[in-house]
Amino acid sequence: MKLLVTGGAGFIGSNFIRYILNKYPDYQIINLDKLTYAGNLENLKDFEYHPNYKFVRGDILNSELLEHIAADCDIIVHFAAESHVDRSVLGADDFIRTNVLGTQVLLETARKLGNKRFHHISTDEVFGSLPLEDSDKAFIEETPYEPRSPYSASKAASDHLVRAYFHTYGLPITISNCSNNYGQYMFPEKMIPLFITNLLQGEKVPLYGDGKNVRDWIHVDDHCSAVDAVIHRGKIGETYVVGARCEKSNIELTKMILSCMGFGDEMIEYVKDRPGHDRRYAIKPYKIQAELGWRPQIDFDSGIRSMIDWYMNNQEWWRRIKSGDYKDYYDLWYKKR
Ligand code: NAD
Ligand code: TYD
């Protein structure tokens, strides 16, 4: 099988490529990535010379390039996106460009090339915000869309386009909407790696608002195995919500990271809340469990510990990121807001 993976130099895409090439050594992968601030070839350094792996630097909006590299692929697995909510608050242009227009260009290419199989990676954030009070409530495949940030609105638009191509042109698509990922190679602008790396630098961790917002966490390797299940056994035209049923409030998670790393609550700095901050996300992944037999394998305690170890052992990787352009964004978002 030959896969065209978009956004494979980012956090989840690079973990997915490693997962697939380890599990299916005879599969071939083309990784198409623009290498934005979030794309990093270091993430796949160990696969640079793998005979079945090829990297192509390019934009998903470049239809000519897409037609050329996707022509002999069996499936397009689409991870490429602008992925950080806070950046979408600062400016939504790139989010609309890549997440909405880019997805449409890819879909159109898949259609022109004789209706290629297409899997779209999406997020549970398209469903909006759940109340804290009703802890039984969680997102399922039928939950109506109610995105509330420019990021989630752009992902919702892309999901709708993917479904439209299925209904209108019969494009053989599947969609997965996953909850918050964590794990190795996660860009240190997102909460967990930001907090771990700040602590390793002796800096405080900036907790938004009252710290009571809840996220439903899944290890990136479990997300990869879910995508593996959907691309091989998923039903065409269907959506699968993916999560590991691991809800944590931000304050609970922060205290867990602090304690694992030997720090106390004095390292927490309560900062101004994110505008429109969704209160709670939660997923009931019953359909993917029942229909595809998928189960998450990594419990949160050991997953977080091994993630902390990874950041301790790979300081060059994240220190290079944190001392580059990222500093400008950090100052703009945390200091000048
Ligand atoms: P990321 O920001 O780490 O990586 C995105 C990658 O896409 C980068 O390598 C970047 O260079 C590339 N890219 C961006 N614009 C591009 C363009 N126009 N053309 C080609 N490449 C481009 O993101 P991530 O966290 O790995 O997320 C991957 C996907 O998973 C996204 O679609 C995101 O919406 C989705 N998702 C993420 C999470 C999460 O917790 N991070 C959860 C659920 C779903
Ligand atoms: P994030 O990692 O940005 O993921 P998302 O917004 O897509 O869920 O944030 C996870 C949670 O952590 C979210 O409730 C916002 C919060 N957060 C902080 O409290 N401080 C921070 O510096 C960041 C980046 C996030």
XYZ file of C-alpha atoms and ligand atoms in Angstrom:
406
model
C 0.000 0.000 0.000
C 1.249 3.505 -0.814
C 0.145 6.390 1.388
C 0.338 10.112 0.780
C 0.526 11.636 4.260
C 0.079 15.404 4.490
C 1.551 17.267 7.457
C 3.839 14.350 8.301
C 6.555 16.608 9.726
C 4.270 17.798 12.528
C 3.499 16.213 15.883
C 0.851 13.584 15.082
C 1.786 13.082 11.419
C 5.401 12.202 12.254
C 4.310 9.779 14.966
C 1.878 8.237 12.479
C 4.558 7.728 9.820
C 6.859 6.075 12.381
C 3.970 3.882 13.582
C 3.020 2.748 10.058
C 6.549 2.051 8.823
C 7.308 0.055 11.978
C 4.108 -1.961 11.723
C 3.964 -2.414 7.940
C 7.598 -2.348 6.703
C 6.558 -2.931 3.079
C 4.181 0.076 2.918
C 5.420 3.142 1.087
C 4.901 6.664 2.381
C 5.211 10.059 0.754
C 5.207 12.823 3.342
C 4.039 16.152 1.908
C 4.698 19.011 4.290
C 5.166 22.746 3.860
C 7.411 22.933 6.945
C 5.626 25.799 8.652
C 6.834 26.802 12.124
C 5.306 23.503 13.386
C 6.893 21.216 10.793
C 10.257 19.750 11.714
C 12.285 17.190 9.772
C 14.109 16.302 12.988
C 10.900 14.488 13.991
C 11.650 11.798 11.405
C 15.437 11.894 11.327
C 15.592 8.124 11.953
C 13.563 7.507 8.760
C 15.441 9.918 6.496
C 17.072 7.108 4.521
C 14.314 4.513 4.868
C 13.820 2.978 1.401
C 10.010 3.230 1.653
C 9.860 6.825 2.893
C 10.066 9.985 0.825
C 9.727 13.590 1.961
C 8.403 16.277 -0.373
C 8.377 19.876 0.751
C 5.251 21.557 -0.559
C 1.941 23.223 0.143
C -1.351 21.322 0.045
C -2.720 24.244 -1.967
C -0.377 23.390 -4.841
C -2.712 21.274 -6.991
C -0.133 20.632 -9.714
C 2.326 19.166 -7.232
C -0.453 17.159 -5.573
C -1.617 15.621 -8.841
C 1.937 14.571 -9.546
C 2.758 12.965 -6.183
C -0.672 11.500 -5.404
C -1.107 9.832 -8.804
C 0.159 6.389 -7.775
C -0.903 6.521 -4.102
C -3.665 4.270 -2.781
C -4.805 6.609 -0.001
C -4.372 10.197 1.146
C -4.170 10.559 4.938
C -4.643 14.244 5.638
C -3.044 15.630 8.820
C -1.745 18.985 7.514
C -3.308 21.907 9.328
C -2.741 24.990 11.380
C -3.430 23.378 14.728
C -3.031 25.806 17.638
C -6.166 27.498 19.008
C -4.286 30.453 20.558
C -2.627 31.288 17.242
C -6.051 31.232 15.586
C -7.179 33.856 18.108
C -4.260 36.073 17.048
C -5.137 35.654 13.353
C -7.264 33.219 11.380
C -5.980 33.760 7.814
C -3.597 30.788 7.689
C -6.232 28.587 9.343
C -8.758 29.317 6.606
C -6.133 29.017 3.905
C -4.682 25.653 4.936
C -7.495 23.979 6.846
C -10.383 24.975 4.576
C -8.972 25.845 1.139
C -6.106 23.348 1.412
C -8.496 20.514 2.264
C -10.684 21.438 -0.695
C -7.693 21.407 -3.076
C -6.725 17.950 -1.768
C -10.276 16.652 -2.158
C -10.478 17.999 -5.687
C -7.158 16.317 -6.522
C -8.384 13.014 -5.069
C -11.503 13.337 -7.218
C -9.580 14.194 -10.403
C -7.289 11.214 -9.891
C -10.234 8.808 -10.139
C -11.698 9.109 -6.628
C -8.766 8.182 -4.397
C -9.420 6.871 -0.910
C -9.211 9.838 1.498
C -8.940 9.868 5.279
C -9.414 13.180 7.048
C -7.902 13.809 10.488
C -10.097 16.095 12.526
C -10.740 17.150 16.091
C -13.438 16.868 18.739
C -13.287 20.674 19.028
C -15.741 20.922 16.095
C -18.498 19.896 18.534
C -18.002 22.937 20.768
C -17.973 23.188 24.541
C -19.613 20.888 27.089
C -20.762 22.103 30.514
C -18.716 21.074 33.566
C -21.848 20.305 35.529
C -23.179 17.476 33.349
C -20.286 15.012 33.512
C -22.252 12.256 31.728
C -22.502 14.278 28.532
C -19.863 13.550 25.884
C -19.424 13.871 22.119
C -20.536 11.060 19.819
C -20.585 10.853 16.021
C -24.080 12.389 15.872
C -23.321 15.396 18.093
C -24.200 18.589 16.166
C -21.316 20.822 15.144
C -20.883 23.985 17.236
C -17.298 25.211 16.790
C -16.348 28.278 18.806
C -12.748 29.186 17.927
C -11.372 30.168 14.510
C -9.353 26.909 14.637
C -12.331 24.671 15.342
C -14.500 26.588 12.850
C -11.896 25.959 10.132
C -11.720 22.239 11.016
C -15.543 22.036 11.023
C -15.627 23.614 7.554
C -13.092 21.053 6.330
C -15.121 18.145 7.771
C -18.218 19.422 5.948
C -16.288 19.646 2.682
C -15.006 16.083 3.084
C -18.564 14.816 3.621
C -19.818 16.914 0.712
C -17.312 15.206 -1.609
C -18.596 11.825 -0.453
C -22.255 12.681 -1.061
C -21.726 14.678 -4.244
C -18.949 12.796 -6.035
C -18.844 9.464 -4.236
C -15.289 10.139 -3.011
C -14.411 7.229 -0.679
C -13.768 9.147 2.526
C -13.583 8.512 6.261
C -13.185 11.083 9.052
C -11.824 10.705 12.578
C -12.477 13.350 15.251
C -9.964 12.826 18.020
C -9.616 14.391 21.466
C -6.482 16.132 22.819
C -3.265 14.224 22.039
C -0.085 14.179 24.102
C 3.286 12.469 23.629
C 6.753 12.707 22.071
C 7.499 15.388 19.434
C 4.600 17.607 20.565
C 5.342 21.239 19.723
C 6.010 23.151 22.957
C 3.280 25.744 22.399
C 0.598 23.266 23.496
C -0.151 23.005 27.195
C 1.563 19.775 28.282
C 4.916 20.195 26.487
C 4.941 23.929 27.278
C 4.557 23.189 30.976
C 7.157 20.385 30.998
C 9.739 22.470 29.120
C 9.073 25.613 31.179
C 9.729 23.606 34.331
C 12.921 22.154 32.849
C 13.981 25.772 32.211
C 13.099 26.747 35.794
C 10.135 28.856 34.637
C 6.559 28.968 35.930
C 3.641 27.424 34.036
C 0.939 29.804 32.718
C -2.476 28.392 33.636
C -5.446 30.092 31.932
C -8.399 31.453 33.919
C -9.530 29.374 36.897
C -7.796 26.213 35.620
C -11.055 24.236 35.759
C -11.390 23.624 32.011
C -11.430 19.932 31.185
C -9.746 18.105 28.315
C -10.007 14.415 27.393
C -6.446 13.156 26.819
C -5.190 10.392 24.519
C -1.619 9.285 23.880
C -0.540 10.002 20.303
C 0.368 6.316 19.755
C -3.246 5.382 20.558
C -4.478 8.009 18.090
C -2.164 6.455 15.460
C -3.587 2.977 16.077
C -7.118 4.400 15.754
C -6.273 5.963 12.376
C -4.679 2.652 11.359
C -7.958 0.882 12.219
C -10.073 3.392 10.286
C -7.965 3.438 7.122
C -7.935 -0.370 6.972
C -11.356 -1.323 8.296
C -13.438 1.863 8.496
C -16.700 2.049 6.585
C -16.602 4.454 3.647
C -18.515 7.693 4.248
C -18.413 7.281 8.022
C -17.079 9.325 10.915
C -15.403 7.869 14.020
C -14.866 9.847 17.209
C -11.675 8.837 19.014
C -10.726 9.262 22.668
C -9.339 7.339 25.625
C -11.932 8.391 28.249
C -9.350 10.283 30.268
C -10.817 13.583 31.391
C -8.637 15.868 33.479
C -9.118 19.451 34.575
C -6.174 21.660 33.666
C -5.374 22.276 37.321
C -5.420 18.550 38.119
C -3.130 17.852 35.169
C -0.810 20.736 36.073
C -0.439 19.435 39.623
C 0.287 15.975 38.257
C 3.082 17.310 36.007
C 4.481 19.418 38.874
C 4.535 16.460 41.223
C 6.105 14.086 38.638
C 8.855 16.654 38.116
C 9.392 17.423 41.818
C 7.868 20.923 41.908
C 5.147 22.486 44.070
C 2.152 24.753 43.396
C 4.346 27.870 43.644
C 5.343 27.215 40.010
C 1.775 27.891 38.813
C 1.103 31.350 37.413
C -2.569 32.083 36.820
C -2.788 34.186 33.645
C -5.532 35.873 31.649
C -7.940 33.360 30.118
C -8.051 32.533 26.410
C -11.007 34.380 24.780
C -13.882 31.958 24.099
C -12.077 29.198 26.035
C -14.112 25.980 25.627
C -14.979 24.628 29.068
C -14.937 20.892 28.567
C -14.350 18.260 25.875
C -15.201 14.594 26.283
C -15.577 11.703 23.846
C -17.559 8.472 23.942
C -15.583 6.315 21.484
C -18.123 3.474 21.425
C -18.502 3.193 17.650
C -14.791 2.672 16.862
C -14.578 0.209 19.757
C -17.643 -1.800 18.753
C -17.250 -1.724 14.968
C -13.470 -1.754 14.518
C -12.370 -3.411 17.764
C -10.039 -0.494 18.585
C -8.913 0.102 22.185
C -6.436 2.604 23.621
C -3.426 0.862 25.194
C -1.579 3.568 27.122
C -2.781 4.656 30.554
C -2.362 8.330 31.354
C -0.015 7.966 34.339
C 2.614 5.995 32.435
C 2.047 8.007 29.238
C 2.712 11.314 30.994
C 5.764 9.934 32.787
C 7.290 8.658 29.554
C 6.495 11.986 27.875
C 8.323 13.868 30.650
C 11.288 11.485 30.243
C 11.293 12.110 26.512
C 11.480 15.901 26.987
C 14.242 15.438 29.571
C 16.220 13.255 27.159
C 15.603 15.352 24.034
C 16.411 18.824 25.248
C 18.213 19.817 22.063
C 15.013 19.189 20.084
C 12.801 21.518 22.095
C 15.440 24.069 23.126
C 16.133 24.768 19.446
C 12.400 25.383 18.887
C 11.991 27.542 21.971
C 14.981 29.727 21.178
C 13.874 30.328 17.534
C 10.901 32.264 16.079
C 8.718 30.714 18.745
C 9.965 33.365 21.211
C 8.166 36.125 19.250
C 4.875 34.262 19.468
C 5.387 33.545 23.186
C 6.023 37.221 23.949
C 3.070 38.340 21.848
C 0.600 35.876 23.353
C 1.655 35.719 27.006
C 3.245 39.101 27.667
C 1.533 41.674 25.448
C -2.018 40.400 25.617
P 1.083 20.278 14.002
O 0.820 21.754 14.020
O 2.087 19.718 14.949
O 1.538 19.840 12.533
C 0.917 20.312 11.375
C 1.820 19.989 10.190
O 1.156 20.430 8.989
C 3.184 20.701 10.238
O 4.209 19.802 9.933
C 3.064 21.780 9.156
O 4.314 22.123 8.564
C 2.103 21.124 8.171
N 1.377 22.110 7.356
C 0.702 23.215 7.788
N 0.197 23.870 6.735
C 0.521 23.172 5.617
C 0.245 23.348 4.235
N -0.460 24.398 3.764
N 0.722 22.432 3.359
C 1.455 21.355 3.812
N 1.750 21.151 5.107
C 1.284 22.045 6.006
O -0.339 19.609 14.183
P -0.733 18.260 14.950
O -0.973 18.571 16.365
O 0.205 17.197 14.557
O -2.163 17.985 14.283
C -2.268 17.205 13.090
C -3.730 17.081 12.713
O -4.447 16.468 13.785
C -4.418 18.410 12.449
O -5.289 18.246 11.371
C -5.187 18.681 13.734
O -6.331 19.461 13.480
C -5.551 17.277 14.155
N -5.763 17.051 15.597
C -4.806 17.455 16.506
C -4.996 17.177 17.864
C -3.953 17.551 18.887
O -4.178 17.345 20.093
N -2.800 18.079 18.495
C -6.159 16.526 18.290
C -7.104 16.125 17.332
C -6.890 16.397 15.985
P -3.959 23.341 24.250
O -2.799 22.446 24.496
O -3.725 24.660 23.569
O -5.061 22.483 23.474
P -6.612 22.887 23.098
O -6.825 24.320 23.333
O -6.660 22.532 21.650
O -7.451 22.019 23.967
O -4.649 23.645 25.651
C -5.098 22.604 26.502
C -5.768 23.255 27.687
O -4.776 23.973 28.448
C -6.797 24.300 27.288
O -7.894 24.267 28.223
C -6.067 25.626 27.427
C -5.092 25.364 28.552
N -3.807 26.097 28.477
C -3.338 26.794 29.603
O -3.960 26.838 30.673
N -2.143 27.457 29.496
C -1.413 27.460 28.345
O -0.333 28.111 28.300
C -1.897 26.730 27.209
C -1.139 26.707 25.914
C -3.109 26.063 27.325
